[in-house]
């Protein structure tokens, strides 16, 4: 298993990029515009640490208020066998929010309701 990224929802992508890049010194690793979902993903990392762990800024094009705790989205881990892991987790009583029906992505929930993304 390898830690991939932490997702943070942002309300102003330019202001957020200014903070994370210009002020904190991270840099943009990649960007994904998703018109059909009406959101933008921007992945950031410290220079030289692109393959260690990233911050994913998620900007939803349609404005919605995020209450306390709604800015944090999920943790993500790369796994070798997503189906086997989800079967073991479910057998252990873990809630599977989104099963790996597409073969490479699933979401499970921690005991404290933290969303955890599993990617293969």
PDB file of C-alpha atoms in Angstrom:
ATOM      1  CA  UNK A   1       0.000   0.000   0.000  1.00  0.00           C
ATOM      2  CA  UNK A   2       1.242   3.494  -0.817  1.00  0.00           C
ATOM      3  CA  UNK A   3      -0.208   6.817   0.372  1.00  0.00           C
ATOM      4  CA  UNK A   4      -1.235   8.942  -2.621  1.00  0.00           C
ATOM      5  CA  UNK A   5      -2.948  12.216  -1.740  1.00  0.00           C
ATOM      6  CA  UNK A   6      -5.144  14.255   0.569  1.00  0.00           C
ATOM      7  CA  UNK A   7      -8.072  16.062  -1.053  1.00  0.00           C
ATOM      8  CA  UNK A   8      -9.134  19.542   0.045  1.00  0.00           C
ATOM      9  CA  UNK A   9     -12.185  21.329  -1.373  1.00  0.00           C
ATOM     10  CA  UNK A  10     -11.539  24.959  -2.291  1.00  0.00           C
ATOM     11  CA  UNK A  11     -13.926  27.805  -3.093  1.00  0.00           C
ATOM     12  CA  UNK A  12     -11.490  29.959  -5.088  1.00  0.00           C
ATOM     13  CA  UNK A  13      -8.925  28.038  -7.122  1.00  0.00           C
ATOM     14  CA  UNK A  14      -6.759  31.073  -7.898  1.00  0.00           C
ATOM     15  CA  UNK A  15      -6.600  32.175  -4.275  1.00  0.00           C
ATOM     16  CA  UNK A  16      -5.825  28.616  -3.201  1.00  0.00           C
ATOM     17  CA  UNK A  17      -3.071  28.195  -5.790  1.00  0.00           C
ATOM     18  CA  UNK A  18      -1.564  31.486  -4.661  1.00  0.00           C
ATOM     19  CA  UNK A  19      -1.494  30.209  -1.080  1.00  0.00           C
ATOM     20  CA  UNK A  20      -0.216  26.688  -1.736  1.00  0.00           C
ATOM     21  CA  UNK A  21       2.184  27.521  -4.587  1.00  0.00           C
ATOM     22  CA  UNK A  22       3.336  31.113  -4.179  1.00  0.00           C
ATOM     23  CA  UNK A  23       3.258  31.231  -0.401  1.00  0.00           C
ATOM     24  CA  UNK A  24       3.960  27.649   0.716  1.00  0.00           C
ATOM     25  CA  UNK A  25       6.239  26.743  -2.187  1.00  0.00           C
ATOM     26  CA  UNK A  26       4.363  23.740  -3.589  1.00  0.00           C
ATOM     27  CA  UNK A  27       4.069  23.396  -7.350  1.00  0.00           C
ATOM     28  CA  UNK A  28       1.388  22.133  -9.695  1.00  0.00           C
ATOM     29  CA  UNK A  29       2.051  18.532 -10.704  1.00  0.00           C
ATOM     30  CA  UNK A  30      -1.012  18.049 -12.909  1.00  0.00           C
ATOM     31  CA  UNK A  31      -4.494  19.387 -13.522  1.00  0.00           C
ATOM     32  CA  UNK A  32      -7.680  17.695 -14.643  1.00  0.00           C
ATOM     33  CA  UNK A  33     -10.709  19.637 -15.881  1.00  0.00           C
ATOM     34  CA  UNK A  34     -13.920  17.583 -15.753  1.00  0.00           C
ATOM     35  CA  UNK A  35     -16.643  19.528 -17.609  1.00  0.00           C
ATOM     36  CA  UNK A  36     -19.246  16.754 -17.305  1.00  0.00           C
ATOM     37  CA  UNK A  37     -18.784  16.717 -13.523  1.00  0.00           C
ATOM     38  CA  UNK A  38     -18.307  20.498 -13.348  1.00  0.00           C
ATOM     39  CA  UNK A  39     -15.106  20.410 -11.303  1.00  0.00           C
ATOM     40  CA  UNK A  40     -11.347  20.899 -11.567  1.00  0.00           C
ATOM     41  CA  UNK A  41      -8.677  18.853  -9.795  1.00  0.00           C
ATOM     42  CA  UNK A  42      -5.226  20.356  -9.231  1.00  0.00           C
ATOM     43  CA  UNK A  43      -2.517  18.159  -7.713  1.00  0.00           C
ATOM     44  CA  UNK A  44       0.312  19.868  -5.816  1.00  0.00           C
ATOM     45  CA  UNK A  45       3.543  18.649  -4.252  1.00  0.00           C
ATOM     46  CA  UNK A  46       6.769  20.049  -2.870  1.00  0.00           C
ATOM     47  CA  UNK A  47       9.540  20.207  -5.488  1.00  0.00           C
ATOM     48  CA  UNK A  48      11.164  16.795  -5.868  1.00  0.00           C
ATOM     49  CA  UNK A  49       8.417  14.969  -3.954  1.00  0.00           C
ATOM     50  CA  UNK A  50       5.879  14.471  -6.736  1.00  0.00           C
ATOM     51  CA  UNK A  51       5.762  10.701  -6.335  1.00  0.00           C
ATOM     52  CA  UNK A  52       5.594  10.638  -2.546  1.00  0.00           C
ATOM     53  CA  UNK A  53       2.297  12.298  -1.564  1.00  0.00           C
ATOM     54  CA  UNK A  54       0.254  15.095  -3.055  1.00  0.00           C
ATOM     55  CA  UNK A  55      -2.447  17.554  -2.111  1.00  0.00           C
ATOM     56  CA  UNK A  56      -5.469  17.422  -4.406  1.00  0.00           C
ATOM     57  CA  UNK A  57      -7.337  20.723  -4.608  1.00  0.00           C
ATOM     58  CA  UNK A  58     -10.914  20.106  -5.744  1.00  0.00           C
ATOM     59  CA  UNK A  59     -12.726  23.119  -7.147  1.00  0.00           C
ATOM     60  CA  UNK A  60     -16.442  22.601  -7.793  1.00  0.00           C
ATOM     61  CA  UNK A  61     -17.607  25.003 -10.489  1.00  0.00           C
ATOM     62  CA  UNK A  62     -21.086  25.317  -8.985  1.00  0.00           C
ATOM     63  CA  UNK A  63     -20.766  27.238  -5.746  1.00  0.00           C
ATOM     64  CA  UNK A  64     -21.877  25.362  -2.669  1.00  0.00           C
ATOM     65  CA  UNK A  65     -21.248  26.281   0.940  1.00  0.00           C
ATOM     66  CA  UNK A  66     -18.936  23.959   2.823  1.00  0.00           C
ATOM     67  CA  UNK A  67     -19.819  23.749   6.493  1.00  0.00           C
ATOM     68  CA  UNK A  68     -17.247  22.988   9.129  1.00  0.00           C
ATOM     69  CA  UNK A  69     -15.235  19.964   8.132  1.00  0.00           C
ATOM     70  CA  UNK A  70     -16.506  19.928   4.527  1.00  0.00           C
ATOM     71  CA  UNK A  71     -13.255  21.280   3.082  1.00  0.00           C
ATOM     72  CA  UNK A  72     -11.506  17.995   3.783  1.00  0.00           C
ATOM     73  CA  UNK A  73     -12.508  15.331   1.308  1.00  0.00           C
ATOM     74  CA  UNK A  74     -10.703  12.006   1.623  1.00  0.00           C
ATOM     75  CA  UNK A  75      -7.469  10.079   2.024  1.00  0.00           C
ATOM     76  CA  UNK A  76      -6.279   7.958  -0.896  1.00  0.00           C
ATOM     77  CA  UNK A  77      -4.141   4.829  -1.008  1.00  0.00           C
ATOM     78  CA  UNK A  78      -2.811   2.768  -3.893  1.00  0.00           C
ATOM     79  CA  UNK A  79      -3.446  -0.963  -3.418  1.00  0.00           C
ATOM     80  CA  UNK A  80      -2.433  -4.105  -5.310  1.00  0.00           C
ATOM     81  CA  UNK A  81      -5.749  -6.042  -5.170  1.00  0.00           C
ATOM     82  CA  UNK A  82      -8.742  -3.738  -4.781  1.00  0.00           C
ATOM     83  CA  UNK A  83     -11.361  -6.511  -4.919  1.00  0.00           C
ATOM     84  CA  UNK A  84      -9.571  -8.701  -2.386  1.00  0.00           C
ATOM     85  CA  UNK A  85      -8.999  -5.811  -0.010  1.00  0.00           C
ATOM     86  CA  UNK A  86     -12.623  -4.650  -0.220  1.00  0.00           C
ATOM     87  CA  UNK A  87     -13.825  -8.205   0.466  1.00  0.00           C
ATOM     88  CA  UNK A  88     -11.593  -8.405   3.555  1.00  0.00           C
ATOM     89  CA  UNK A  89     -12.685  -4.956   4.747  1.00  0.00           C
ATOM     90  CA  UNK A  90     -16.382  -5.745   4.286  1.00  0.00           C
ATOM     91  CA  UNK A  91     -15.951  -9.077   6.092  1.00  0.00           C
ATOM     92  CA  UNK A  92     -14.394  -7.074   8.930  1.00  0.00           C
ATOM     93  CA  UNK A  93     -17.424  -4.803   9.196  1.00  0.00           C
ATOM     94  CA  UNK A  94     -16.059  -1.835   7.247  1.00  0.00           C
ATOM     95  CA  UNK A  95     -18.637   0.212   5.323  1.00  0.00           C
ATOM     96  CA  UNK A  96     -17.946   0.195   1.568  1.00  0.00           C
ATOM     97  CA  UNK A  97     -19.389   3.494   0.291  1.00  0.00           C
ATOM     98  CA  UNK A  98     -18.517   2.770  -3.335  1.00  0.00           C
ATOM     99  CA  UNK A  99     -17.516  -0.749  -4.313  1.00  0.00           C
ATOM    100  CA  UNK A 100     -14.835  -1.260  -6.982  1.00  0.00           C
ATOM    101  CA  UNK A 101     -17.314  -1.882  -9.794  1.00  0.00           C
ATOM    102  CA  UNK A 102     -14.986  -0.310 -12.362  1.00  0.00           C
ATOM    103  CA  UNK A 103     -11.997  -2.365 -11.274  1.00  0.00           C
ATOM    104  CA  UNK A 104      -9.733   0.408 -10.086  1.00  0.00           C
ATOM    105  CA  UNK A 105     -11.441   2.688  -7.542  1.00  0.00           C
ATOM    106  CA  UNK A 106     -13.441   2.205  -4.350  1.00  0.00           C
ATOM    107  CA  UNK A 107     -14.373   4.308  -1.336  1.00  0.00           C
ATOM    108  CA  UNK A 108     -14.644   2.977   2.205  1.00  0.00           C
ATOM    109  CA  UNK A 109     -15.476   4.738   5.453  1.00  0.00           C
ATOM    110  CA  UNK A 110     -13.406   4.873   8.628  1.00  0.00           C
ATOM    111  CA  UNK A 111     -15.016   4.514  12.063  1.00  0.00           C
ATOM    112  CA  UNK A 112     -14.963   8.328  12.308  1.00  0.00           C
ATOM    113  CA  UNK A 113     -16.667   8.706   8.899  1.00  0.00           C
ATOM    114  CA  UNK A 114     -13.487   9.732   7.094  1.00  0.00           C
ATOM    115  CA  UNK A 115     -13.745   8.751   3.438  1.00  0.00           C
ATOM    116  CA  UNK A 116     -10.829   6.628   2.223  1.00  0.00           C
ATOM    117  CA  UNK A 117     -10.275   6.130  -1.513  1.00  0.00           C
ATOM    118  CA  UNK A 118      -8.621   2.927  -2.697  1.00  0.00           C
ATOM    119  CA  UNK A 119      -7.034   2.971  -6.157  1.00  0.00           C
ATOM    120  CA  UNK A 120      -5.513   0.132  -8.143  1.00  0.00           C
TER     121      UNK A 120
END
